[in-house]
């Protein structure tokens, strides 16, 4: 602990006669490369994730207030209504006063 350690890595390069460097992408163009079984669980999981995301966005958009011309005319009244609820005293004020 606290001392220096020497680390040595020895590599030996060997020539490979399987694939030339220029032909390294040929295996991806081979039709046999894509003959693997389909992972249906992954496809089904992705489909459910897309459905869930769409439903979530639709629910958020449905809960948001409309931004039409009426909303701009009544914006001042809506702010005053919210402030009235915010600053009203609670119905059982005596109960809250004892928790000082």
JSON list of C-alpha atoms in Angstrom, two decimals:
[
{"chain": "A", "resi": 1, "resn": "UNK", "atom": "CA", "xyz": [0.00, 0.00, 0.00]},
{"chain": "A", "resi": 2, "resn": "UNK", "atom": "CA", "xyz": [1.30, 3.39, -0.98]},
{"chain": "A", "resi": 3, "resn": "UNK", "atom": "CA", "xyz": [4.25, 1.96, -2.92]},
{"chain": "A", "resi": 4, "resn": "UNK", "atom": "CA", "xyz": [4.84, 1.81, -6.61]},
{"chain": "A", "resi": 5, "resn": "UNK", "atom": "CA", "xyz": [4.25, -1.32, -8.60]},
{"chain": "A", "resi": 6, "resn": "UNK", "atom": "CA", "xyz": [5.60, -2.14, -12.01]},
{"chain": "A", "resi": 7, "resn": "UNK", "atom": "CA", "xyz": [3.19, -3.46, -14.56]},
{"chain": "A", "resi": 8, "resn": "UNK", "atom": "CA", "xyz": [4.34, -5.18, -17.74]},
{"chain": "A", "resi": 9, "resn": "UNK", "atom": "CA", "xyz": [2.20, -6.07, -20.74]},
{"chain": "A", "resi": 10, "resn": "UNK", "atom": "CA", "xyz": [3.64, -8.24, -23.46]},
{"chain": "A", "resi": 11, "resn": "UNK", "atom": "CA", "xyz": [1.86, -8.49, -26.81]},
{"chain": "A", "resi": 12, "resn": "UNK", "atom": "CA", "xyz": [2.72, -10.67, -29.74]},
{"chain": "A", "resi": 13, "resn": "UNK", "atom": "CA", "xyz": [1.07, -9.83, -33.03]},
{"chain": "A", "resi": 14, "resn": "UNK", "atom": "CA", "xyz": [0.24, -12.73, -35.27]},
{"chain": "A", "resi": 15, "resn": "UNK", "atom": "CA", "xyz": [-0.78, -12.54, -38.89]},
{"chain": "A", "resi": 16, "resn": "UNK", "atom": "CA", "xyz": [-4.30, -13.73, -39.56]},
{"chain": "A", "resi": 17, "resn": "UNK", "atom": "CA", "xyz": [-5.11, -15.28, -42.89]},
{"chain": "A", "resi": 18, "resn": "UNK", "atom": "CA", "xyz": [-8.85, -15.35, -42.28]},
{"chain": "A", "resi": 19, "resn": "UNK", "atom": "CA", "xyz": [-9.80, -11.85, -43.42]},
{"chain": "A", "resi": 20, "resn": "UNK", "atom": "CA", "xyz": [-7.84, -9.16, -45.12]},
{"chain": "A", "resi": 21, "resn": "UNK", "atom": "CA", "xyz": [-8.11, -5.64, -43.72]},
{"chain": "A", "resi": 22, "resn": "UNK", "atom": "CA", "xyz": [-9.75, -4.35, -46.90]},
{"chain": "A", "resi": 23, "resn": "UNK", "atom": "CA", "xyz": [-12.43, -7.08, -46.73]},
{"chain": "A", "resi": 24, "resn": "UNK", "atom": "CA", "xyz": [-13.31, -6.74, -43.03]},
{"chain": "A", "resi": 25, "resn": "UNK", "atom": "CA", "xyz": [-16.87, -5.45, -43.70]},
{"chain": "A", "resi": 26, "resn": "UNK", "atom": "CA", "xyz": [-17.77, -8.20, -46.16]},
{"chain": "A", "resi": 27, "resn": "UNK", "atom": "CA", "xyz": [-19.11, -10.41, -43.37]},
{"chain": "A", "resi": 28, "resn": "UNK", "atom": "CA", "xyz": [-21.83, -7.84, -42.62]},
{"chain": "A", "resi": 29, "resn": "UNK", "atom": "CA", "xyz": [-23.00, -7.96, -46.22]},
{"chain": "A", "resi": 30, "resn": "UNK", "atom": "CA", "xyz": [-23.29, -11.73, -46.17]},
{"chain": "A", "resi": 31, "resn": "UNK", "atom": "CA", "xyz": [-26.89, -12.97, -46.11]},
{"chain": "A", "resi": 32, "resn": "UNK", "atom": "CA", "xyz": [-26.01, -15.76, -43.68]},
{"chain": "A", "resi": 33, "resn": "UNK", "atom": "CA", "xyz": [-25.01, -13.14, -41.11]},
{"chain": "A", "resi": 34, "resn": "UNK", "atom": "CA", "xyz": [-28.68, -12.14, -40.63]},
{"chain": "A", "resi": 35, "resn": "UNK", "atom": "CA", "xyz": [-30.08, -15.65, -40.27]},
{"chain": "A", "resi": 36, "resn": "UNK", "atom": "CA", "xyz": [-30.11, -15.57, -36.49]},
{"chain": "A", "resi": 37, "resn": "UNK", "atom": "CA", "xyz": [-33.32, -16.26, -34.58]},
{"chain": "A", "resi": 38, "resn": "UNK", "atom": "CA", "xyz": [-35.52, -13.30, -33.81]},
{"chain": "A", "resi": 39, "resn": "UNK", "atom": "CA", "xyz": [-35.63, -12.25, -30.18]},
{"chain": "A", "resi": 40, "resn": "UNK", "atom": "CA", "xyz": [-39.39, -11.89, -29.81]},
{"chain": "A", "resi": 41, "resn": "UNK", "atom": "CA", "xyz": [-39.15, -10.87, -26.16]},
{"chain": "A", "resi": 42, "resn": "UNK", "atom": "CA", "xyz": [-37.03, -7.86, -27.09]},
{"chain": "A", "resi": 43, "resn": "UNK", "atom": "CA", "xyz": [-39.42, -6.82, -29.87]},
{"chain": "A", "resi": 44, "resn": "UNK", "atom": "CA", "xyz": [-42.42, -7.22, -27.57]},
{"chain": "A", "resi": 45, "resn": "UNK", "atom": "CA", "xyz": [-40.69, -5.25, -24.82]},
{"chain": "A", "resi": 46, "resn": "UNK", "atom": "CA", "xyz": [-39.87, -2.41, -27.22]},
{"chain": "A", "resi": 47, "resn": "UNK", "atom": "CA", "xyz": [-43.46, -2.37, -28.46]},
{"chain": "A", "resi": 48, "resn": "UNK", "atom": "CA", "xyz": [-44.82, -2.11, -24.91]},
{"chain": "A", "resi": 49, "resn": "UNK", "atom": "CA", "xyz": [-42.36, 0.67, -24.11]},
{"chain": "A", "resi": 50, "resn": "UNK", "atom": "CA", "xyz": [-43.56, 2.67, -27.12]},
{"chain": "A", "resi": 51, "resn": "UNK", "atom": "CA", "xyz": [-47.22, 2.13, -26.16]},
{"chain": "A", "resi": 52, "resn": "UNK", "atom": "CA", "xyz": [-46.52, 3.21, -22.56]},
{"chain": "A", "resi": 53, "resn": "UNK", "atom": "CA", "xyz": [-44.69, 6.33, -23.74]},
{"chain": "A", "resi": 54, "resn": "UNK", "atom": "CA", "xyz": [-47.52, 7.31, -26.09]},
{"chain": "A", "resi": 55, "resn": "UNK", "atom": "CA", "xyz": [-50.12, 6.83, -23.35]},
{"chain": "A", "resi": 56, "resn": "UNK", "atom": "CA", "xyz": [-48.03, 8.90, -20.93]},
{"chain": "A", "resi": 57, "resn": "UNK", "atom": "CA", "xyz": [-47.70, 11.77, -23.41]},
{"chain": "A", "resi": 58, "resn": "UNK", "atom": "CA", "xyz": [-51.43, 11.65, -24.23]},
{"chain": "A", "resi": 59, "resn": "UNK", "atom": "CA", "xyz": [-52.34, 11.77, -20.52]},
{"chain": "A", "resi": 60, "resn": "UNK", "atom": "CA", "xyz": [-50.04, 14.75, -19.96]},
{"chain": "A", "resi": 61, "resn": "UNK", "atom": "CA", "xyz": [-51.52, 16.57, -22.94]},
{"chain": "A", "resi": 62, "resn": "UNK", "atom": "CA", "xyz": [-55.08, 15.84, -21.83]},
{"chain": "A", "resi": 63, "resn": "UNK", "atom": "CA", "xyz": [-54.43, 17.29, -18.37]},
{"chain": "A", "resi": 64, "resn": "UNK", "atom": "CA", "xyz": [-52.83, 20.47, -19.66]},
{"chain": "A", "resi": 65, "resn": "UNK", "atom": "CA", "xyz": [-55.19, 23.44, -19.97]},
{"chain": "A", "resi": 66, "resn": "UNK", "atom": "CA", "xyz": [-56.16, 24.62, -23.44]},
{"chain": "A", "resi": 67, "resn": "UNK", "atom": "CA", "xyz": [-54.35, 27.68, -24.72]},
{"chain": "A", "resi": 68, "resn": "UNK", "atom": "CA", "xyz": [-57.14, 29.24, -26.75]},
{"chain": "A", "resi": 69, "resn": "UNK", "atom": "CA", "xyz": [-58.35, 32.85, -26.77]},
{"chain": "A", "resi": 70, "resn": "UNK", "atom": "CA", "xyz": [-60.61, 32.26, -23.75]},
{"chain": "A", "resi": 71, "resn": "UNK", "atom": "CA", "xyz": [-57.63, 31.26, -21.62]},
{"chain": "A", "resi": 72, "resn": "UNK", "atom": "CA", "xyz": [-55.95, 34.61, -22.22]},
{"chain": "A", "resi": 73, "resn": "UNK", "atom": "CA", "xyz": [-59.09, 36.57, -21.34]},
{"chain": "A", "resi": 74, "resn": "UNK", "atom": "CA", "xyz": [-59.61, 34.74, -18.05]},
{"chain": "A", "resi": 75, "resn": "UNK", "atom": "CA", "xyz": [-55.98, 34.46, -17.02]},
{"chain": "A", "resi": 76, "resn": "UNK", "atom": "CA", "xyz": [-56.19, 37.29, -14.50]},
{"chain": "A", "resi": 77, "resn": "UNK", "atom": "CA", "xyz": [-59.27, 35.78, -12.86]},
{"chain": "A", "resi": 78, "resn": "UNK", "atom": "CA", "xyz": [-57.63, 32.36, -12.63]},
{"chain": "A", "resi": 79, "resn": "UNK", "atom": "CA", "xyz": [-54.59, 33.81, -10.88]},
{"chain": "A", "resi": 80, "resn": "UNK", "atom": "CA", "xyz": [-56.80, 35.62, -8.36]},
{"chain": "A", "resi": 81, "resn": "UNK", "atom": "CA", "xyz": [-58.85, 32.49, -7.68]},
{"chain": "A", "resi": 82, "resn": "UNK", "atom": "CA", "xyz": [-55.68, 30.49, -7.00]},
{"chain": "A", "resi": 83, "resn": "UNK", "atom": "CA", "xyz": [-54.30, 33.17, -4.71]},
{"chain": "A", "resi": 84, "resn": "UNK", "atom": "CA", "xyz": [-57.55, 33.23, -2.77]},
{"chain": "A", "resi": 85, "resn": "UNK", "atom": "CA", "xyz": [-57.31, 29.51, -2.07]},
{"chain": "A", "resi": 86, "resn": "UNK", "atom": "CA", "xyz": [-53.65, 29.74, -1.27]},
{"chain": "A", "resi": 87, "resn": "UNK", "atom": "CA", "xyz": [-53.89, 32.42, 1.39]},
{"chain": "A", "resi": 88, "resn": "UNK", "atom": "CA", "xyz": [-57.15, 31.42, 3.10]},
{"chain": "A", "resi": 89, "resn": "UNK", "atom": "CA", "xyz": [-56.96, 30.29, 6.70]},
{"chain": "A", "resi": 90, "resn": "UNK", "atom": "CA", "xyz": [-57.55, 26.60, 7.45]},
{"chain": "A", "resi": 91, "resn": "UNK", "atom": "CA", "xyz": [-60.92, 25.46, 8.77]},
{"chain": "A", "resi": 92, "resn": "UNK", "atom": "CA", "xyz": [-59.50, 24.26, 12.13]},
{"chain": "A", "resi": 93, "resn": "UNK", "atom": "CA", "xyz": [-57.08, 27.09, 12.83]},
{"chain": "A", "resi": 94, "resn": "UNK", "atom": "CA", "xyz": [-57.08, 26.45, 16.61]},
{"chain": "A", "resi": 95, "resn": "UNK", "atom": "CA", "xyz": [-55.61, 22.98, 16.08]},
{"chain": "A", "resi": 96, "resn": "UNK", "atom": "CA", "xyz": [-52.70, 24.38, 14.08]},
{"chain": "A", "resi": 97, "resn": "UNK", "atom": "CA", "xyz": [-52.04, 27.14, 16.62]},
{"chain": "A", "resi": 98, "resn": "UNK", "atom": "CA", "xyz": [-51.28, 24.64, 19.37]},
{"chain": "A", "resi": 99, "resn": "UNK", "atom": "CA", "xyz": [-48.36, 23.24, 17.33]},
{"chain": "A", "resi": 100, "resn": "UNK", "atom": "CA", "xyz": [-46.19, 26.26, 17.81]}
]
